Structures are given as C-alpha cells and as structure tokens.
Amino acid sequence: MIEPLPLVSSLSPSVLTFLDTKLHTADDLLEASRLVSELQNDCHLLDQNLADLNQKLGSCLFAYSAHSEQVGVLFNNINAKLNSFQSSISDGEEGKQKERSETFLGKELPALAREVARVETVRVYAETALKLDSLVGDIEDAVSSSVNRNLRKQTSAQNSEVGVHFAAINALKLAEDVLSNVSKTRPQWSRLISAVDHRVDRALAILRPQTIADYRSLLTSLNWPPPLSTLNPSNLEEKRSSESTNPLFTMHGDLKKQYCDGFLALCKLQELQTQRKSRQLQGHEGEFNLHQPLWAIEELVNPISIASQRHFAKWVDKPELIFALVYKITRDYVDYMDELLQPLVDEAMLSGYSCREEWISAMVTSLSTYMAKELFPVYINQLYEENRSQAKVFWLHFIDLMISFDKKVKTLVAQSGITLSVDEDDNMQKISSLSVFCDRPDWLDLWAEIELSDAIDKLTPEIEDEKKWSTEVKESALVLGSEAYMSPAISSAFLRRLSSIIERCKSIPSVQLRSRFIRLAGAPIIHRFLDFVLLKCQEAEGLTALTDDDALIKVTKSINSSRYFESVLKEWCEEVFFLEMGLDDEDNTGGIIDEEIHKLERFRTEWVEKLSTVVFRGFDASSHEYIKNKKQWMEKTEEGWAVSKSFIGALDYLQAKMSILEMNLNKMDFVAVWRSLASAIDSLFFNGIFMSNAKFYDGGVERLDNDLMVLFGVFKSWCLRPEGFFPKSSEGLKLLKMEDKQIRGGLEGSERWIAMNMIRHLTVTEVERILKSRVYSN
C-alpha cells in the first residue's frame, strides 16, 4: 500500500528548501530512489556518530561523577535522552526519521553542545578551585608553621626558617600563576579570584613581617650596621679601606649562605607582591607606578640611618659634615651592592632593579627625610629671628651643599656603567637631596625669595654705578658675537645673576618646580632690569625731550642693553632645559620666559621708534621753509650750489643726528631707525612738495632732482639703493622728468600706462596731479 504524501504545511522550512533544491524539475524525480538511498546512508552515519558521542559522553560523565553527584545525575538524563532518541529513530518510519533527524540537527544538537560546554566549564572550574584551594592551603600551612616556630621560641637553625619561607613563596608563585591565567582566560570568575586573593592577603600579612623580622635577625647576627663611632670631623674624607669594617665583606661560610637566602627570600616575596598588584590593577584607568624601593636594601639602610642621626644631631650648625658622612658611607659600600647582592636580585627575577641605585637612593632618601624633619624647620625659624641677613647667608650655603652633594651622588650612579635616565623627574627625585622641595613647595617659594633678595642686594651697587651704564662690554661668554650689540656692562651684570639662579635651579628634580622657581626668582630679575632701562630712557626724555645729544646717547645705551639681554634670553630658550619647562607649562603659552622677552621687544621697538620720531621732527622743523617755498620750483638752481641753500640746514641736522645714532646704537636697531626715518621723510616730501599744487618748470625739476640726490646720498652709507626707501618721492620725480610725449596716457588716468612706466607706489589720482603740475617750456 502506498502511503499518502504529507501535507506541505506540516513540512519544516528546511525540508521544503531541501526538496526544492533536489527535486526542481521532472527529470529530478527519476533520481528520487538514489536520493532516498543517500539519505538513509547519512542517517546511518549519523547514528554511528551519535553512538560514538554517547560513548565519549559516558566516559566523561563517569570521570566527573567522582567529583559531583549533581554532574552524574545530569549525565544520566542526557544519556536517557540520547537512548530514547536513537530508539525512536531506529523504530520510526522513513518520513518521521527525516523529520526527527532535522529537528535533532537544528535544535537538540546545539542545545546538547551547550550543555556539554557548560559541563566542561563546571569541570574546569572545579579543578581550578581545588588546585587553588590546595595551593592556598600550602601557603597557610607554611605561614602557620613559621608562626608556631616563633611562638615556641625554638633555637633551630636560621636556614630552616628560610626554608619555610621558600616553601610559602613557591606556593605563592604557583597560585599567582594560576590566578594570572584565570584572570586573562576566565575574567567572569571574579568571585573565585577575589576569594583566593582574600586568603592570600591574610597569609601575606603574616608572611612579609615574619620574613623581614628574620632578615633583621640575620643582620643583627652579622653585626650590622658597621660601627660609625670612629667617624669624626677630622677623618670624614679619609679614603681608608672599609673592608675590615664591612660585615657584608667579612661574612663567610654558613653565615653568608643564610644571609644570601634571607635576602633572596625577601626579594622573591617583593617580586610576587609586584606581580599581584600588576594583575589586580589591570583594566583600571590611569597610570600606576608599581616600582617600590627594594625592601632588602631598605633594611640595610634603616639601621645605618638611625646610627648616623646621633652624629647629625651634633652638627646642626655644620651641615657640611652631615653631607660628608652620608656620602662617605654611600661611597664605601656601593661597590659591594653590585658584587654581592645584584646577582641575588637577578635570581629573584626582580626586573628594573639595580642594587647600586637602590642603595644610593635609600641613603639619599634617609638624608632627605632627616633634613625635612630636623634641619629645615630649624633653619626656617632662624630666618624670622633678628639676624635675618646671616640666616639667609647660611640658608644659601646649605643649598650649595645640597647641590654639591647631588652632583657627587650622580657620579656614583654613573659609575655603574649603565646609561640611566636620570633626567626624568622620578629618577632624579630618588637620588637628589633637593627632593625635599617636591613635598614642600612652600619651602621652594622661600628659597626663591631668598635667591631673589640676594641677587638684588648684589646688583644694587652695580646699578648705582654710572660707569656700568656707559662702559661697553667688549667680550662676553654669555652669547656669541656680543660685541655687535654695543651693550653696557650693566646688562652683563644682570645676566650673570640670572644665570647663577638658573644654574642652581637645574638641580631641582622636578620640571614643574624648576618652572615655578624660575617664575619666582628669575623672572623678577628680568622685570627689574626692564624697569631700570625704562627709567633711564624716561629720565633722558623728561629732561630735554631727546633733543640733546647726551639724552640720545643715554637712550641708545638702554636700547643696546635691552637688545643684548633679549638676545641672550632667546639663546637660552633654545636649550633643552627651557624647552622642557615650556612643554610642561600648564597654560601651554610657550616658553617659560616668553612674556618677559616680549616685554623687552616692545620696550626696544617703542624707543627705537621714538628715536626715529625725534630725528624726523628736528628734520621737519629744519626743512619747513624749504618745503613751504613753492616759488623755488619755478627757478633754476643757484650758481655754485649743488643743493638749495634752505635745504642745507636740514641736511646738516640729519647727518649730525644720524652720525650720533650710528656711533652709539647697535647695528640691528640702527637699521630700524634709518628705515623708519626714510619712510617718514618720503611721506613728508611727497605730501609737502609733490602734492602741494606747486608748478614745476624745468629749472625747478632740476633743483628738486639735485636736492633729492643729496638726500639719498645721506642714506647711501647704509644701503646700495637709497631711493628704494623713498618710493613715492622717487616715482614723483620720475614723473616730473618725463617728456611731453610720454605723459599723454598718464593724463588720461590709464592704469595700463602707469603699469607700463613701472609706477607701483602711486595712485592714478596722484599720478594725474603730479603730471598736471609739470610745466614744459616751448
């Protein structure tokens, strides 16, 4: 009996798509039997795959049943479903088999895969949790064992204690490796990580103090710190051998091994602590500095610092002895850090640590801490007592000692043979005693105030010395080619004080604080200089309105000083020191002293313009009658005279004043003076003569031509083509000298004619007026 076909509505979309693809035409129906055979083979293969999968799942479920009854029940349910599905497929009819197969492939198999993945995740989670629990248990057992030993106060060998620490550290290392892997691959297991971290933190809270205590006990057994009682002011700088008094050098045998093991244990513990912090801070915004001082080196320095402070208390009024003692201790033991301890740090895989640097940094930090607590408060109180001037001198002497000490320390660091980035703020602060100002910027402000007051006190006698304002600096190391500026000595005096402040400022281990110091102590020096040169100019102007030659000379000296000062500052600003401060400037307005340089430029520009204006006014007054005399342009030049008589006085005045300026003003600003003056005279002649509606006959044109040539000759000493700086007068004269047949286009106002005749600085109206003023003789 032939079974009826199922309804189309009962078929799934995937089945319909499959039938449409395989039975698209009538010819495809002939291949239906072959298609059925292929589908049966596929189902048979699927059955085999399911059987294999069932077998694998059964074995996995059996293995997991040892860990959890719940997982066992879960696998039994899955197994029952698979068996039921297999029997239903094998007992069903062909059409139902296809439908069930498609249902399994489309829905049940993905769900089964998800279930298997979930089971696998549970298995991995359980295994990870068990492994971490075992490792944390080992850690806690080791820590507990160490504590119990101390409570019983056993006299066991020290290396047995270190062995217990190593066991705990190794377990910590394994646990941290697992946690790092889990945090990267399974970040969703945050509660597991947090729970383990909590237990590890409790163990570390006991392990680290215990390891440090054992390390301190080792140092005590080595008789550390070395005796300092033999050091006194008379032998602080003696370079006697320190081998006989250095416990790190004299230890040997089991004692040396015990110390090395204790040092190594503390280093490994610090390396693990750094790894944990790095992992815990992953994903957090912002930058974190995980670099801490080396614990083992700090434990070496702390007892030395305590022993040294007994000597420091006697030398409050002699700080040079304090710096000498600290430097001697640092220098005498620094080589042993490289030779003995650095290999242990490398073995602990503490990256980024140099025992030499850590030793020097710890010694400098201990000194800075003592100064901040004990010395600076005393010295600051002295500044508010009656003898303030003496206290300021002592303060500056103390700063000099700090700067000198820092330079010696940098030399010790450089002797390691490794190129260090000591120019970075963080590294500089570690090896600089001036780092005390990083925590107390108010002390930096006080230092800047004292520096400024001292500089002003030293400058006052030089400011009051008039010779300093008139005597030129012939040679100077401050700037190349300084003789060209013709600057008086007072500018060099100010620059020397400013340079001294800048040099001292370079030792401050912070770009931001260096910038602050320059603003507080350096910039006021520039302002003070500008105030004095401005006062000199104003005094000269107030007495004679700059009509007197001596007044002109005083102004030129001030301008020369400003030009020289400005040039030196600009050259300094190109150095890396100033460029770094400019980049670190919060306002981001440019260089740190750009504002002061702009003020010097404005002052110089203003007074150069005043010099030009003063000379022009005198020339204008001397040439007033000459310019107002319109009749002379209808007359010929007087016989025996190459220039008009009424113009001679103005030319004499111009030559006299310009000679004084040329002799006393620097070349750069003198160029600005004569160019500005030429432009003003050009406007005066053009408006007063060419645009005056005067009539020009041949003789008058010749007279004007001669006068202008003499005027141009005055400026020819400073340029090759002076007429180029008198563009309107030159082109006006050119128009007047044209013949009648040349001017027709100009009278018609033709712009083309103007362009053809190379007239570039006159308008069409001006050209017409000049051409109409020309009277040609028959």
JSON list of N, CA and C in Angstrom, two decimals, residues 132 179 182-184 186-198 279-280:
[
{"chain": "A", "resi": 132, "resn": "LEU", "atom": "N", "xyz": [43.61, 25.71, 43.44]},
{"chain": "A", "resi": 132, "resn": "LEU", "atom": "CA", "xyz": [43.89, 26.92, 44.21]},
{"chain": "A", "resi": 132, "resn": "LEU", "atom": "C", "xyz": [43.72, 26.68, 45.70]},
{"chain": "A", "resi": 179, "resn": "LEU", "atom": "N", "xyz": [46.21, 32.27, 39.10]},
{"chain": "A", "resi": 179, "resn": "LEU", "atom": "CA", "xyz": [45.30, 33.42, 39.14]},
{"chain": "A", "resi": 179, "resn": "LEU", "atom": "C", "xyz": [45.50, 34.33, 37.92]},
{"chain": "A", "resi": 182, "resn": "VAL", "atom": "N", "xyz": [43.81, 32.62, 35.02]},
{"chain": "A", "resi": 182, "resn": "VAL", "atom": "CA", "xyz": [42.35, 32.67, 35.14]},
{"chain": "A", "resi": 182, "resn": "VAL", "atom": "C", "xyz": [41.83, 34.08, 34.85]},
{"chain": "A", "resi": 183, "resn": "SER", "atom": "N", "xyz": [42.53, 35.11, 35.35]},
{"chain": "A", "resi": 183, "resn": "SER", "atom": "CA", "xyz": [42.06, 36.49, 35.13]},
{"chain": "A", "resi": 183, "resn": "SER", "atom": "C", "xyz": [42.10, 36.87, 33.65]},
{"chain": "A", "resi": 184, "resn": "LYS", "atom": "N", "xyz": [42.98, 36.22, 32.87]},
{"chain": "A", "resi": 184, "resn": "LYS", "atom": "CA", "xyz": [43.06, 36.51, 31.44]},
{"chain": "A", "resi": 184, "resn": "LYS", "atom": "C", "xyz": [42.05, 35.69, 30.64]},
{"chain": "A", "resi": 186, "resn": "ARG", "atom": "N", "xyz": [39.45, 33.57, 32.02]},
{"chain": "A", "resi": 186, "resn": "ARG", "atom": "CA", "xyz": [38.11, 33.45, 32.61]},
{"chain": "A", "resi": 186, "resn": "ARG", "atom": "C", "xyz": [37.81, 34.65, 33.51]},
{"chain": "A", "resi": 187, "resn": "PRO", "atom": "N", "xyz": [37.74, 35.85, 32.94]},
{"chain": "A", "resi": 187, "resn": "PRO", "atom": "CA", "xyz": [37.51, 37.03, 33.80]},
{"chain": "A", "resi": 187, "resn": "PRO", "atom": "C", "xyz": [36.17, 36.99, 34.54]},
{"chain": "A", "resi": 188, "resn": "GLN", "atom": "N", "xyz": [35.24, 36.14, 34.06]},
{"chain": "A", "resi": 188, "resn": "GLN", "atom": "CA", "xyz": [33.93, 36.07, 34.73]},
{"chain": "A", "resi": 188, "resn": "GLN", "atom": "C", "xyz": [34.01, 35.37, 36.07]},
{"chain": "A", "resi": 189, "resn": "TRP", "atom": "N", "xyz": [35.13, 34.69, 36.34]},
{"chain": "A", "resi": 189, "resn": "TRP", "atom": "CA", "xyz": [35.30, 34.02, 37.63]},
{"chain": "A", "resi": 189, "resn": "TRP", "atom": "C", "xyz": [35.88, 34.99, 38.67]},
{"chain": "A", "resi": 190, "resn": "SER", "atom": "N", "xyz": [35.38, 36.18, 38.69]},
{"chain": "A", "resi": 190, "resn": "SER", "atom": "CA", "xyz": [35.92, 37.22, 39.58]},
{"chain": "A", "resi": 190, "resn": "SER", "atom": "C", "xyz": [35.74, 36.87, 41.06]},
{"chain": "A", "resi": 191, "resn": "ARG", "atom": "N", "xyz": [34.64, 36.19, 41.39]},
{"chain": "A", "resi": 191, "resn": "ARG", "atom": "CA", "xyz": [34.42, 35.85, 42.80]},
{"chain": "A", "resi": 191, "resn": "ARG", "atom": "C", "xyz": [35.44, 34.83, 43.29]},
{"chain": "A", "resi": 192, "resn": "LEU", "atom": "N", "xyz": [35.78, 33.87, 42.42]},
{"chain": "A", "resi": 192, "resn": "LEU", "atom": "CA", "xyz": [36.81, 32.90, 42.79]},
{"chain": "A", "resi": 192, "resn": "LEU", "atom": "C", "xyz": [38.14, 33.61, 43.01]},
{"chain": "A", "resi": 193, "resn": "ILE", "atom": "N", "xyz": [38.50, 34.51, 42.08]},
{"chain": "A", "resi": 193, "resn": "ILE", "atom": "CA", "xyz": [39.77, 35.24, 42.21]},
{"chain": "A", "resi": 193, "resn": "ILE", "atom": "C", "xyz": [39.77, 36.08, 43.48]},
{"chain": "A", "resi": 194, "resn": "SER", "atom": "N", "xyz": [38.65, 36.75, 43.74]},
{"chain": "A", "resi": 194, "resn": "SER", "atom": "CA", "xyz": [38.56, 37.60, 44.93]},
{"chain": "A", "resi": 194, "resn": "SER", "atom": "C", "xyz": [38.68, 36.78, 46.21]},
{"chain": "A", "resi": 195, "resn": "ALA", "atom": "N", "xyz": [38.04, 35.62, 46.23]},
{"chain": "A", "resi": 195, "resn": "ALA", "atom": "CA", "xyz": [38.11, 34.77, 47.42]},
{"chain": "A", "resi": 195, "resn": "ALA", "atom": "C", "xyz": [39.53, 34.29, 47.68]},
{"chain": "A", "resi": 196, "resn": "VAL", "atom": "N", "xyz": [40.23, 33.89, 46.60]},
{"chain": "A", "resi": 196, "resn": "VAL", "atom": "CA", "xyz": [41.62, 33.43, 46.76]},
{"chain": "A", "resi": 196, "resn": "VAL", "atom": "C", "xyz": [42.52, 34.60, 47.17]},
{"chain": "A", "resi": 197, "resn": "ASP", "atom": "N", "xyz": [42.33, 35.77, 46.54]},
{"chain": "A", "resi": 197, "resn": "ASP", "atom": "CA", "xyz": [43.14, 36.94, 46.91]},
{"chain": "A", "resi": 197, "resn": "ASP", "atom": "C", "xyz": [42.96, 37.29, 48.38]},
{"chain": "A", "resi": 198, "resn": "HIS", "atom": "N", "xyz": [41.74, 37.15, 48.87]},
{"chain": "A", "resi": 198, "resn": "HIS", "atom": "CA", "xyz": [41.48, 37.48, 50.28]},
{"chain": "A", "resi": 198, "resn": "HIS", "atom": "C", "xyz": [42.28, 36.56, 51.20]},
{"chain": "A", "resi": 279, "resn": "ARG", "atom": "N", "xyz": [48.54, 42.55, 38.37]},
{"chain": "A", "resi": 279, "resn": "ARG", "atom": "CA", "xyz": [47.33, 41.82, 37.94]},
{"chain": "A", "resi": 279, "resn": "ARG", "atom": "C", "xyz": [46.06, 42.49, 38.44]},
{"chain": "A", "resi": 280, "resn": "GLN", "atom": "N", "xyz": [46.07, 42.91, 39.69]},
{"chain": "A", "resi": 280, "resn": "GLN", "atom": "CA", "xyz": [44.86, 43.49, 40.29]},
{"chain": "A", "resi": 280, "resn": "GLN", "atom": "C", "xyz": [44.51, 44.85, 39.70]}
]
